[in-house]
Amino acid sequence: MSKSRSELSIILRGVAKDPLGLIGLIIVGAIVISAIFAAWIVPYDPIGMNIPDRMQGPSWSHWLGTDNLGRDTLSRVIMGGQVALKVALPAVFGAMAIGLTLGMIAGYGPRWLDNLLMLFFDTLRSFPTVMFALAVVALVGPSLQTVVLVVMATSIPTYGRVARTQTLTLRNSEFILAERAMGASMVRILGVHMLPNIIGVLGVLAAMDVPTVIALEAGLSFLGLGVKPPTPSWGALLKDGYALIRQTPWLVVGGGLPIILATLGFTFLGESLRDVVDPKLRKNR
Amino acid sequence: MFIYTVKRFALAGLILIVAVTAMFLMIRAVPGDPVSIMLGPRATPELKASLIAQMALDQPIWKQLLIYYGGLLRGDLGIDVFSGRSVVEIVFQQLPYTLEMITLSVVWSATLGIALGAYAAANPNTMIDRIAAAVSVSFVAAPAFVVALLALLIFAVQLQWFPAIGAGEGFWGRLNHLVLPSFAIGLSWVGYIARLVRASMLEVLGEGHIRTARAFGISERRIIMSYALRIAILPVFTVIGVGMGFLLSSAVFTEIVFARPGIGKLVIDSITTRNYPVVMGTVLVSTGLFVLSTAIADLLNALLDPRARSAK
């Protein structure tokens, strides 16, 4: 444990040395902290209506104004961050875990299984993400869980393909051949010897994938097919702002900027992580 | 190359078959019977019976699937429950609006992206290169529908430079209505393509034939414009082909934001009215489009870079 902790601190120090990485780290840190403590730092109840104060522009008492029900926009933005992470983190980690397992099996297992899994990945990948999401939501109805499942399903192939390629490369390396010659089981080879060599690349991929997921959740909520009202999500803010774009334009800004900031933060962080974890990939920049 | 082409298209066909079957089974697996959902609580039994017969819902599931495939082969995707028009007709009536928007987005963003990337590669590590890199990353970060909303707010609602809704009439009217949507879709591609071209340009500039050209005393400008750029832009085609799904996804949101006709608006409208045949038809056509464009991108890649053929 202490070994992996020191590795983590080496990686974090490497990221913080790169200016873009540091910016990414700060933005992501701010979003995560405000999401964790959202319930304590919101100035108003994010779902509490206050009709006399409705549709007010930005002011000292409401920094980002209020919506048509008098709800404080800033409070909804902060709370929305929590919703975004609640969707993004399980979806990304779930997809990573499943993609990793299937990809390693495809890379290490027999040829026919590899072909079958690749066909599965290619098929999942062949649906345009949003179209697929819309079709599923249309069928099973909108909810937070549906969004998580859809997002997970569409990003499994990416992780699976990368894990497979890595496994294929490692498969014939000398230390794995030595393990096999000593009679190590497949589970041991995959879990103990290959996993640590693959997880870094997938972690980078995951960091870069978070903004895609956040944007998709926001997009679905914007269309009214994601989280249900009155749950404050960035997409729901955009939906309300769009409906009354002439009266309450600050809602569009309040919902849009955090999405752009989050995307920027996770992208910077992901790229910087990639440079630290695997300097060979740097030239693709 | 011929064998690779055949194999690649066979794979595309196989993927489509699996995708269609999965979609079909998913729709049938929904709890509740689709007919009452589609017709609503006030439907008469006769109406229900006729719809059940029309959609062959009284047949066993494998037979329904065969009937659906039979229709697909004849270019028939079923009938719209409400208007009674054929789904193929409806989808292909809306498709041109989406395609013209996507095409314009790709054209402007690729042109600007290639220019930016080539310029940055020709002058590496200068101030302009650094600014271009920072701008590229920031552009990549902007999801199309957020850009669309902000563009709508700034340029259509506040400044009123461009129309906010619809697709317009006549050539100039249509073009005018396309400006903001294609700006929103293309913006993130500018940075992406610029980075791609910069990287591949730097690689090409380090190769032997460029060094030879330099040794012959050909001007740097000429080397970049007529020797290096030609090779350096090749990855752009692949990326656009593979990015078709992403473009279609952006198009869905952009069409909603700007209230434009197109398959995105079509699919959302049919979801809200639970018009399953149209939802399924639209998703299938866009999936087909995506599978086809990835196959073409792979083939193009294999044609230009023979190493890719054996890697598959």
Coordinates of C-alpha atoms in Angstrom, one line a residue:
Chain A
M1 CA 0.0 0.0 0.0
S2 CA 2.8 2.4 0.9
K3 CA 4.4 1.6 -2.4
S4 CA 1.4 2.6 -4.4
R5 CA 0.9 5.7 -2.3
S6 CA 4.3 6.9 -3.0
E7 CA 3.8 6.1 -6.7
L8 CA 0.6 8.2 -6.6
S9 CA 2.5 11.1 -5.1
I10 CA 5.2 10.9 -7.7
I11 CA 2.5 11.0 -10.4
L12 CA 0.7 14.0 -8.8
R13 CA 4.0 15.9 -8.4
G14 CA 4.7 15.3 -12.1
V15 CA 1.3 16.6 -13.0
A16 CA 1.7 19.7 -10.8
K17 CA 5.0 20.6 -12.6
D18 CA 3.2 21.0 -15.9
P19 CA 1.3 24.4 -15.9
L20 CA -1.7 22.9 -17.8
G21 CA -1.7 19.9 -15.5
L22 CA -1.7 22.2 -12.5
I23 CA -4.6 24.2 -13.9
G24 CA -6.5 20.9 -14.5
L25 CA -5.7 19.7 -11.0
I26 CA -7.0 22.9 -9.5
I27 CA -10.2 22.9 -11.5
V28 CA -11.0 19.3 -10.9
G29 CA -10.1 19.7 -7.2
A30 CA -12.5 22.6 -6.9
I31 CA -15.3 20.8 -8.6
V32 CA -14.8 17.6 -6.5
I33 CA -14.6 19.6 -3.2
S34 CA -17.6 21.8 -4.0
A35 CA -19.5 18.6 -5.0
I36 CA -18.7 16.9 -1.7
F37 CA -19.5 19.8 0.5
A38 CA -22.4 21.1 -1.8
A39 CA -25.0 20.7 0.9
W40 CA -23.1 23.0 3.3
I41 CA -21.9 25.7 0.9
V42 CA -25.0 26.4 -1.1
P43 CA -26.3 29.9 -0.1
Y44 CA -30.0 28.9 -0.7
D45 CA -32.0 25.7 -0.9
P46 CA -31.3 24.6 -4.5
I47 CA -34.9 23.3 -5.0
G48 CA -36.7 25.7 -2.7
M49 CA -39.1 27.9 -4.6
N50 CA -39.4 31.6 -3.8
I51 CA -41.9 33.1 -6.2
P52 CA -41.5 36.8 -5.1
D53 CA -37.8 36.7 -6.1
R54 CA -38.4 35.0 -9.5
M55 CA -36.5 35.8 -12.7
Q56 CA -34.1 38.2 -11.0
G57 CA -30.8 39.1 -12.7
P58 CA -27.5 38.6 -11.0
S59 CA -27.2 40.7 -7.8
W60 CA -25.3 40.7 -4.5
S61 CA -27.9 38.4 -2.9
H62 CA -28.2 36.1 -5.9
W63 CA -24.8 36.1 -7.7
L64 CA -26.1 34.2 -10.7
G65 CA -29.8 35.4 -10.5
T66 CA -32.9 33.3 -10.0
D67 CA -35.0 31.2 -12.3
N68 CA -38.7 31.4 -13.1
L69 CA -39.6 29.7 -9.8
G70 CA -37.3 32.0 -7.8
R71 CA -34.7 29.3 -7.2
D72 CA -31.1 30.6 -6.7
T73 CA -29.0 29.7 -9.8
L74 CA -25.7 29.6 -8.0
S75 CA -27.0 27.0 -5.5
R76 CA -28.3 24.9 -8.3
V77 CA -25.0 25.1 -10.2
I78 CA -23.1 23.9 -7.1
M79 CA -25.6 21.1 -6.4
G80 CA -25.5 20.3 -10.1
G81 CA -21.8 19.5 -9.8
Q82 CA -22.7 16.8 -7.3
V83 CA -25.2 15.3 -9.8
A84 CA -22.7 15.4 -12.6
L85 CA -20.1 13.5 -10.6
K86 CA -22.7 11.0 -9.3
V87 CA -23.3 10.1 -12.9
A88 CA -19.8 10.4 -14.3
L89 CA -17.8 8.5 -11.6
P90 CA -19.8 5.2 -11.5
A91 CA -20.2 5.2 -15.3
V92 CA -16.5 5.8 -15.9
F93 CA -15.3 3.3 -13.3
G94 CA -17.9 0.7 -14.2
A95 CA -17.0 0.9 -17.9
M96 CA -13.3 0.8 -17.1
A97 CA -13.7 -2.3 -14.9
I98 CA -15.8 -4.2 -17.5
G99 CA -13.8 -3.0 -20.5
L100 CA -10.6 -4.0 -18.7
T101 CA -11.8 -7.5 -17.8
L102 CA -13.2 -8.2 -21.3
G103 CA -10.2 -6.6 -23.0
M104 CA -7.7 -8.7 -21.1
I105 CA -9.7 -11.8 -21.8
A106 CA -9.8 -10.9 -25.5
G107 CA -6.1 -10.3 -25.6
Y108 CA -5.1 -13.4 -23.6
G109 CA -7.8 -15.9 -24.4
P110 CA -8.3 -18.1 -27.4
R111 CA -8.6 -16.6 -30.9
W112 CA -12.4 -17.3 -31.3
L113 CA -13.2 -15.6 -28.0
D114 CA -11.1 -12.6 -29.1
N115 CA -13.0 -12.4 -32.4
L116 CA -16.3 -12.6 -30.6
L117 CA -15.4 -9.9 -28.1
M118 CA -14.1 -7.7 -30.8
L119 CA -17.4 -8.0 -32.7
F120 CA -19.2 -7.2 -29.5
F121 CA -17.0 -4.1 -29.0
D122 CA -17.4 -3.0 -32.6
T123 CA -21.2 -3.4 -32.4
L124 CA -21.5 -1.4 -29.2
R125 CA -19.3 1.3 -30.8
S126 CA -21.3 1.4 -34.0
F127 CA -24.3 3.1 -32.5
P128 CA -23.8 6.9 -32.5
T129 CA -23.7 7.5 -28.7
V130 CA -26.5 10.0 -28.4
M131 CA -28.8 8.1 -30.8
F132 CA -28.2 4.9 -28.7
A133 CA -28.8 6.8 -25.5
L134 CA -32.0 8.3 -26.8
A135 CA -33.3 4.9 -28.0
V136 CA -32.6 3.4 -24.6
V137 CA -34.2 6.3 -22.7
A138 CA -37.2 6.2 -25.0
L139 CA -37.6 2.5 -24.1
V140 CA -37.0 2.3 -20.3
G141 CA -37.8 5.9 -19.3
P142 CA -35.5 8.7 -18.1
S143 CA -33.6 8.3 -14.7
L144 CA -30.2 8.8 -13.2
Q145 CA -29.5 5.0 -13.4
T146 CA -30.5 4.8 -17.1
V147 CA -28.1 7.6 -17.9
V148 CA -25.3 5.8 -16.0
L149 CA -26.0 2.5 -17.7
V150 CA -26.1 4.0 -21.2
V151 CA -22.9 5.9 -20.7
M152 CA -21.2 2.8 -19.4
A153 CA -22.4 0.7 -22.3
T154 CA -21.1 3.2 -24.9
S155 CA -17.7 3.6 -23.3
I156 CA -16.9 -0.1 -22.6
P157 CA -15.5 -0.7 -26.2
T158 CA -12.9 2.1 -25.8
Y159 CA -11.4 0.6 -22.6
G160 CA -11.8 -2.9 -23.9
R161 CA -9.9 -2.2 -27.1
V162 CA -7.0 -0.5 -25.3
A163 CA -6.8 -3.2 -22.7
R164 CA -6.7 -5.8 -25.4
T165 CA -4.0 -4.1 -27.3
Q166 CA -1.9 -3.7 -24.2
T167 CA -2.4 -7.4 -23.2
L168 CA -1.4 -8.5 -26.7
T169 CA 1.8 -6.5 -26.5
L170 CA 2.6 -7.8 -23.0
R171 CA 1.6 -11.4 -23.8
N172 CA 4.9 -12.3 -25.4
S173 CA 7.2 -10.2 -23.2
E174 CA 9.9 -12.1 -21.4
F175 CA 8.6 -11.7 -17.9
I176 CA 5.2 -13.1 -18.8
L177 CA 6.8 -16.0 -20.7
A178 CA 8.9 -16.7 -17.6
E179 CA 5.7 -16.8 -15.4
R180 CA 4.1 -19.2 -17.8
A181 CA 7.1 -21.4 -17.9
M182 CA 7.0 -21.5 -14.1
G183 CA 3.4 -22.7 -14.3
A184 CA 1.6 -19.6 -13.1
S185 CA -2.2 -19.7 -13.5
M186 CA -4.0 -17.5 -16.1
V187 CA -5.7 -15.5 -13.3
R188 CA -2.4 -14.9 -11.6
I189 CA -0.7 -13.8 -14.8
L190 CA -3.5 -11.4 -15.7
G191 CA -4.3 -10.1 -12.3
V192 CA -0.8 -9.8 -10.7
H193 CA 1.5 -9.3 -13.6
M194 CA -0.4 -7.7 -16.4
L195 CA -2.9 -5.5 -14.6
P196 CA -0.4 -3.1 -13.1
N197 CA 1.0 -2.5 -16.6
I198 CA -2.3 -1.8 -18.1
I199 CA -4.2 0.1 -15.4
G200 CA -2.1 3.3 -15.9
V201 CA -3.1 3.8 -19.5
L202 CA -6.7 3.1 -18.8
G203 CA -6.7 5.6 -15.9
V204 CA -5.5 8.3 -18.3
L205 CA -8.3 7.3 -20.6
A206 CA -10.8 7.4 -17.7
A207 CA -9.7 11.0 -16.8
M208 CA -10.2 12.1 -20.4
D209 CA -13.6 10.3 -20.5
V210 CA -15.1 12.1 -17.5
P211 CA -16.0 15.3 -19.5
T212 CA -17.6 13.3 -22.3
V213 CA -19.8 11.6 -19.7
I214 CA -20.6 14.9 -18.0
A215 CA -21.5 16.5 -21.3
L216 CA -23.7 13.5 -22.2
E217 CA -25.6 13.6 -18.9
A218 CA -26.1 17.4 -19.3
G219 CA -27.2 16.8 -22.9
L220 CA -29.8 14.2 -21.9
S221 CA -31.1 16.4 -19.0
F222 CA -31.2 19.3 -21.4
L223 CA -33.5 17.3 -23.6
G224 CA -35.6 16.4 -20.6
L225 CA -34.5 12.7 -20.9
G226 CA -31.9 12.7 -18.1
V227 CA -32.3 13.4 -14.4
K228 CA -35.9 14.3 -13.4
P229 CA -36.9 17.8 -12.1
P230 CA -36.5 19.4 -9.6
T231 CA -33.1 17.7 -9.3
P232 CA -30.6 20.4 -10.1
S233 CA -28.3 19.3 -12.9
W234 CA -26.3 21.5 -15.3
G235 CA -28.3 20.2 -18.2
A236 CA -31.6 21.0 -16.4
L237 CA -30.3 24.5 -15.8
L238 CA -29.6 24.8 -19.6
K239 CA -33.1 23.4 -20.3
D240 CA -34.8 26.1 -18.1
G241 CA -32.5 28.8 -19.4
Y242 CA -33.2 27.8 -23.0
A243 CA -37.0 27.8 -22.5
L244 CA -36.9 31.4 -21.2
I245 CA -33.8 32.6 -23.0
R246 CA -35.0 36.1 -23.4
Q247 CA -36.1 36.4 -19.7
T248 CA -33.4 34.5 -17.8
P249 CA -30.3 34.2 -20.0
W250 CA -28.1 33.9 -16.9
L251 CA -29.3 30.3 -16.5
V252 CA -27.7 29.4 -19.8
V253 CA -24.4 30.9 -18.7
G254 CA -24.7 29.3 -15.3
G255 CA -25.3 25.9 -16.7
G256 CA -22.9 26.1 -19.7
L257 CA -19.8 27.5 -18.0
P258 CA -19.4 24.7 -15.4
I259 CA -19.6 22.1 -18.2
I260 CA -16.9 23.9 -20.2
L261 CA -14.8 24.3 -17.1
A262 CA -15.2 20.7 -16.1
T263 CA -14.3 19.6 -19.6
L264 CA -11.3 21.8 -19.6
G265 CA -10.1 20.7 -16.2
F266 CA -10.4 16.9 -16.8
T267 CA -8.8 17.2 -20.3
F268 CA -5.8 19.1 -19.0
L269 CA -5.5 16.7 -16.1
G270 CA -5.8 13.7 -18.4
E271 CA -3.2 14.9 -20.9
S272 CA -0.8 15.8 -18.2
L273 CA -1.3 12.4 -16.6
R274 CA -0.7 10.7 -19.9
D275 CA 2.6 12.5 -20.3
V276 CA 3.7 11.5 -16.8
V277 CA 2.4 7.9 -17.0
D278 CA 3.6 7.2 -20.5
P279 CA 6.0 9.7 -21.9
K280 CA 6.2 7.8 -25.2
L281 CA 2.7 9.1 -26.1
R282 CA 3.8 12.7 -25.8
K283 CA 4.6 13.1 -29.5
N284 CA 0.9 12.6 -30.4
R285 CA 0.1 15.8 -28.7
Chain B
M1 CA -6.2 -4.7 -50.9
F2 CA -9.2 -6.3 -52.5
I3 CA -9.4 -9.0 -49.9
Y4 CA -9.1 -6.4 -47.2
T5 CA -12.0 -4.4 -48.7
V6 CA -14.2 -7.4 -48.9
K7 CA -13.3 -8.3 -45.3
R8 CA -13.9 -4.8 -44.0
F9 CA -17.4 -4.6 -45.6
A10 CA -18.3 -8.0 -44.4
L11 CA -17.4 -6.9 -40.9
A12 CA -19.5 -3.7 -41.4
G13 CA -22.5 -5.9 -42.6
L14 CA -22.1 -8.2 -39.6
I15 CA -22.0 -5.3 -37.2
L16 CA -25.2 -3.9 -38.7
I17 CA -27.0 -7.2 -38.4
V18 CA -26.0 -7.6 -34.8
A19 CA -27.0 -4.0 -34.1
V20 CA -30.4 -4.3 -35.8
T21 CA -31.2 -7.5 -34.0
A22 CA -30.1 -6.0 -30.6
M23 CA -32.3 -2.9 -31.2
F24 CA -35.2 -5.0 -32.3
L25 CA -35.1 -7.3 -29.3
M26 CA -34.6 -4.4 -26.9
I27 CA -37.8 -2.7 -28.2
R28 CA -39.7 -6.0 -27.8
A29 CA -38.3 -6.5 -24.3
V30 CA -39.9 -3.4 -23.0
P31 CA -42.5 -4.1 -20.3
G32 CA -46.0 -3.4 -21.4
D33 CA -47.4 -3.9 -24.8
P34 CA -46.2 -1.4 -27.4
V35 CA -49.6 -0.9 -28.9
S36 CA -51.3 0.5 -25.8
I37 CA -48.3 2.7 -25.2
M38 CA -48.3 4.0 -28.7
L39 CA -52.1 4.6 -29.0
G40 CA -52.7 5.8 -25.5
P41 CA -55.3 4.8 -22.9
R42 CA -58.3 5.9 -25.1
A43 CA -57.6 3.6 -28.0
T44 CA -60.5 1.4 -29.2
P45 CA -60.0 -2.4 -29.3
E46 CA -60.5 -2.4 -33.1
L47 CA -57.7 0.2 -33.5
K48 CA -55.5 -1.9 -31.3
A49 CA -56.2 -5.1 -33.2
S50 CA -55.5 -3.5 -36.6
L51 CA -52.2 -2.1 -35.4
I52 CA -51.2 -5.4 -33.9
A53 CA -51.9 -7.1 -37.2
Q54 CA -50.1 -4.3 -39.1
M55 CA -47.0 -4.6 -36.9
A56 CA -47.2 -8.4 -36.9
L57 CA -47.1 -8.4 -33.1
D58 CA -49.3 -11.5 -32.9
Q59 CA -46.5 -13.6 -34.5
P60 CA -43.7 -15.3 -32.5
I61 CA -40.6 -13.1 -32.0
W62 CA -38.3 -14.8 -34.5
K63 CA -40.9 -14.4 -37.2
Q64 CA -41.3 -10.8 -36.3
L65 CA -37.5 -10.4 -36.7
L66 CA -37.6 -12.2 -40.1
I67 CA -40.5 -9.9 -41.2
Y68 CA -38.5 -6.9 -40.2
Y69 CA -35.4 -8.1 -42.0
G70 CA -37.5 -8.9 -45.1
G71 CA -38.7 -5.3 -45.0
L72 CA -35.2 -4.0 -44.5
L73 CA -34.0 -5.8 -47.6
R74 CA -36.8 -4.2 -49.6
G75 CA -35.8 -0.8 -48.2
D76 CA -38.9 -0.8 -45.9
L77 CA -38.5 0.3 -42.3
G78 CA -42.2 0.1 -41.4
I79 CA -45.0 2.7 -41.2
D80 CA -45.3 5.7 -39.0
V81 CA -48.1 5.0 -36.5
F82 CA -49.7 8.4 -36.6
S83 CA -49.4 9.7 -40.2
G84 CA -49.4 6.4 -41.9
R85 CA -46.5 7.4 -44.1
S86 CA -43.5 5.1 -44.6
V87 CA -40.6 5.6 -42.2
V88 CA -38.0 5.5 -45.0
E89 CA -39.7 8.5 -46.6
I90 CA -39.9 10.5 -43.4
V91 CA -36.2 9.8 -42.5
F92 CA -34.8 10.6 -45.9
Q93 CA -36.9 13.8 -46.1
Q94 CA -35.1 15.0 -42.9
L95 CA -31.6 13.6 -43.6
P96 CA -30.5 16.2 -46.1
Y97 CA -30.9 19.0 -43.5
T98 CA -28.6 17.1 -41.1
L99 CA -26.1 16.2 -43.7
E100 CA -25.8 19.8 -45.1
M101 CA -25.2 21.0 -41.5
I102 CA -22.5 18.3 -40.8
T103 CA -20.8 18.9 -44.2
L104 CA -20.5 22.6 -43.7
S105 CA -19.2 22.1 -40.1
V106 CA -16.5 19.7 -41.3
V107 CA -15.5 21.9 -44.2
W108 CA -14.9 25.0 -42.2
S109 CA -13.4 23.4 -39.2
A110 CA -11.0 21.2 -41.3
T111 CA -9.9 24.1 -43.4
L112 CA -9.1 26.3 -40.4
G113 CA -7.7 23.4 -38.4
I114 CA -5.3 22.3 -41.2
A115 CA -4.2 25.9 -41.7
L116 CA -3.6 26.4 -37.9
G117 CA -1.8 23.0 -37.5
A118 CA 0.4 23.5 -40.6
Y119 CA 1.4 27.0 -39.4
A120 CA 2.2 25.8 -35.9
A121 CA 4.3 22.9 -37.3
A122 CA 6.2 25.2 -39.6
N123 CA 7.0 27.6 -36.7
P124 CA 7.3 25.2 -33.8
N125 CA 7.8 26.6 -30.2
T126 CA 7.1 30.2 -31.2
M127 CA 4.6 32.3 -29.4
I128 CA 2.0 31.7 -32.1
D129 CA 2.5 27.9 -31.8
R130 CA 1.9 28.1 -28.1
I131 CA -1.2 30.2 -28.4
A132 CA -2.5 27.9 -31.1
A133 CA -1.9 24.9 -28.8
A134 CA -3.7 26.6 -25.9
V135 CA -6.6 27.6 -28.2
S136 CA -6.8 24.1 -29.6
V137 CA -7.2 22.5 -26.2
S138 CA -9.8 25.0 -25.1
F139 CA -11.8 24.5 -28.3
V140 CA -11.7 20.7 -27.9
A141 CA -13.1 21.2 -24.4
A142 CA -16.3 22.8 -25.6
P143 CA -19.2 20.3 -26.1
A144 CA -21.2 21.2 -29.2
F145 CA -24.6 21.7 -27.5
V146 CA -23.2 24.1 -24.9
V147 CA -21.5 26.1 -27.6
A148 CA -24.7 26.0 -29.6
L149 CA -26.7 27.4 -26.6
L150 CA -24.1 30.2 -25.9
A151 CA -23.9 31.1 -29.6
L152 CA -27.7 31.2 -29.7
L153 CA -27.7 33.5 -26.6
I154 CA -25.0 35.8 -27.8
F155 CA -25.4 36.0 -31.6
A156 CA -29.1 35.3 -32.1
V157 CA -30.9 36.6 -29.0
Q158 CA -28.7 39.4 -27.8
L159 CA -26.9 40.7 -31.0
Q160 CA -29.5 39.4 -33.4
W161 CA -26.9 38.9 -36.1
F162 CA -28.2 35.5 -37.2
P163 CA -31.6 33.8 -37.1
A164 CA -32.4 31.7 -34.0
I165 CA -34.8 29.1 -35.4
G166 CA -35.5 27.1 -38.5
A167 CA -33.6 26.2 -41.7
G168 CA -34.4 29.1 -44.0
E169 CA -35.6 29.5 -47.6
G170 CA -33.5 29.8 -50.7
F171 CA -29.7 29.5 -50.9
W172 CA -28.7 32.5 -48.9
G173 CA -31.4 32.1 -46.4
R174 CA -30.4 28.5 -45.8
L175 CA -26.7 29.4 -45.5
N176 CA -27.6 32.2 -43.1
H177 CA -29.5 29.7 -40.9
L178 CA -26.5 27.3 -41.1
V179 CA -23.9 29.7 -39.7
L180 CA -24.5 29.3 -36.0
P181 CA -25.3 25.5 -36.0
S182 CA -22.2 24.7 -38.0
F183 CA -20.1 27.0 -35.9
A184 CA -21.2 25.1 -32.8
I185 CA -20.6 21.7 -34.3
G186 CA -17.3 22.6 -35.9
L187 CA -15.6 24.5 -33.1
S188 CA -14.3 21.5 -31.1
W189 CA -13.0 20.0 -34.4
V190 CA -10.8 23.0 -35.2
G191 CA -8.6 22.4 -32.2
Y192 CA -8.6 18.6 -32.7
I193 CA -7.6 18.7 -36.3
A194 CA -5.0 21.5 -35.7
R195 CA -3.3 19.3 -33.1
L196 CA -3.5 16.2 -35.4
V197 CA -2.0 18.1 -38.4
R198 CA 0.7 19.7 -36.3
A199 CA 1.9 16.3 -35.0
S200 CA 1.8 14.6 -38.4
M201 CA 3.3 17.6 -40.1
L202 CA 6.3 17.6 -37.7
E203 CA 6.7 13.9 -38.4
V204 CA 6.7 14.4 -42.2
L205 CA 9.1 17.4 -42.0
G206 CA 11.6 15.1 -40.3
E207 CA 11.5 12.5 -43.2
G208 CA 14.2 11.9 -45.8
H209 CA 12.4 13.3 -48.9
I210 CA 11.9 16.6 -47.2
R211 CA 15.5 16.8 -46.3
T212 CA 16.4 16.1 -49.9
A213 CA 14.0 18.8 -51.0
R214 CA 15.7 21.2 -48.6
A215 CA 19.1 20.2 -49.9
F216 CA 17.9 21.1 -53.4
G217 CA 17.3 24.6 -52.1
I218 CA 13.5 24.6 -52.5
S219 CA 12.0 27.3 -50.4
E220 CA 10.6 26.3 -47.0
R221 CA 7.2 27.7 -48.0
R222 CA 7.1 25.5 -51.1
I223 CA 8.2 22.5 -49.2
I224 CA 5.4 22.9 -46.7
M225 CA 2.7 23.8 -49.2
S226 CA 3.3 21.3 -51.9
Y227 CA 5.3 18.4 -50.3
A228 CA 4.6 18.1 -46.6
L229 CA 1.0 19.2 -46.3
R230 CA -0.2 16.7 -48.8
I231 CA 0.9 13.8 -46.6
A232 CA 0.3 15.5 -43.3
I233 CA -3.4 16.0 -43.9
L234 CA -4.1 12.3 -44.6
P235 CA -5.0 11.4 -40.9
V236 CA -7.7 14.1 -41.0
F237 CA -9.8 12.1 -43.4
T238 CA -9.6 9.0 -41.1
V239 CA -10.5 11.1 -38.1
I240 CA -13.5 12.6 -39.7
G241 CA -14.7 9.2 -40.9
V242 CA -14.4 7.7 -37.5
G243 CA -15.9 10.9 -35.9
M244 CA -19.1 10.6 -37.9
G245 CA -20.9 9.2 -34.8
F246 CA -19.7 12.1 -32.8
L247 CA -20.8 14.5 -35.5
L248 CA -24.3 12.9 -35.6
S249 CA -24.5 13.2 -31.8
S250 CA -23.7 16.9 -31.9
A251 CA -26.2 17.4 -34.7
V252 CA -29.0 16.0 -32.6
F253 CA -28.5 18.7 -29.9
T254 CA -27.7 21.5 -32.3
E255 CA -31.0 20.8 -34.2
I256 CA -32.9 21.0 -31.0
V257 CA -31.3 24.2 -29.9
F258 CA -31.8 26.0 -33.2
A259 CA -35.2 24.3 -33.8
R260 CA -33.9 23.0 -37.2
P261 CA -35.4 20.2 -39.1
G262 CA -33.3 17.1 -39.4
I263 CA -32.9 13.5 -38.1
G264 CA -32.0 14.7 -34.6
K265 CA -35.2 16.7 -34.2
L266 CA -37.1 13.8 -35.8
V267 CA -35.8 11.3 -33.3
I268 CA -36.6 13.5 -30.3
D269 CA -40.1 14.3 -31.6
S270 CA -40.8 10.6 -32.1
I271 CA -39.5 9.7 -28.7
T272 CA -41.8 12.2 -27.0
T273 CA -44.8 10.8 -29.0
R274 CA -43.6 7.2 -28.5
N275 CA -43.5 6.6 -32.2
Y276 CA -41.3 3.5 -32.0
P277 CA -41.1 2.7 -35.8
V278 CA -39.8 6.2 -36.5
V279 CA -37.3 6.1 -33.5
M280 CA -36.0 2.7 -34.7
G281 CA -35.8 3.8 -38.3
T282 CA -33.9 6.9 -37.5
V283 CA -31.5 5.2 -35.2
L284 CA -30.9 2.5 -37.8
V285 CA -30.2 4.9 -40.6
S286 CA -27.8 6.9 -38.5
T287 CA -26.1 3.8 -37.3
G288 CA -25.8 2.6 -40.9
L289 CA -24.3 6.0 -41.9
F290 CA -21.8 5.7 -39.0
V291 CA -20.8 2.1 -39.8
L292 CA -20.4 3.0 -43.5
S293 CA -18.2 6.0 -42.8
T294 CA -15.9 4.2 -40.3
A295 CA -15.5 1.4 -42.9
I296 CA -14.6 4.0 -45.6
A297 CA -12.2 5.7 -43.2
D298 CA -10.5 2.3 -42.5
L299 CA -10.3 1.6 -46.2
L300 CA -8.9 5.0 -47.0
N301 CA -6.3 4.5 -44.2
A302 CA -5.4 1.1 -45.6
L303 CA -5.1 2.4 -49.1
L304 CA -2.8 5.2 -48.0
D305 CA -0.8 3.3 -45.4
P306 CA -0.4 -0.4 -46.4
R307 CA 0.9 -1.2 -42.8
A308 CA -2.7 -0.8 -41.5
R309 CA -3.9 -3.7 -43.6
S310 CA -2.1 -6.4 -41.8
A311 CA -2.7 -4.8 -38.3
K312 CA -6.4 -5.6 -38.5

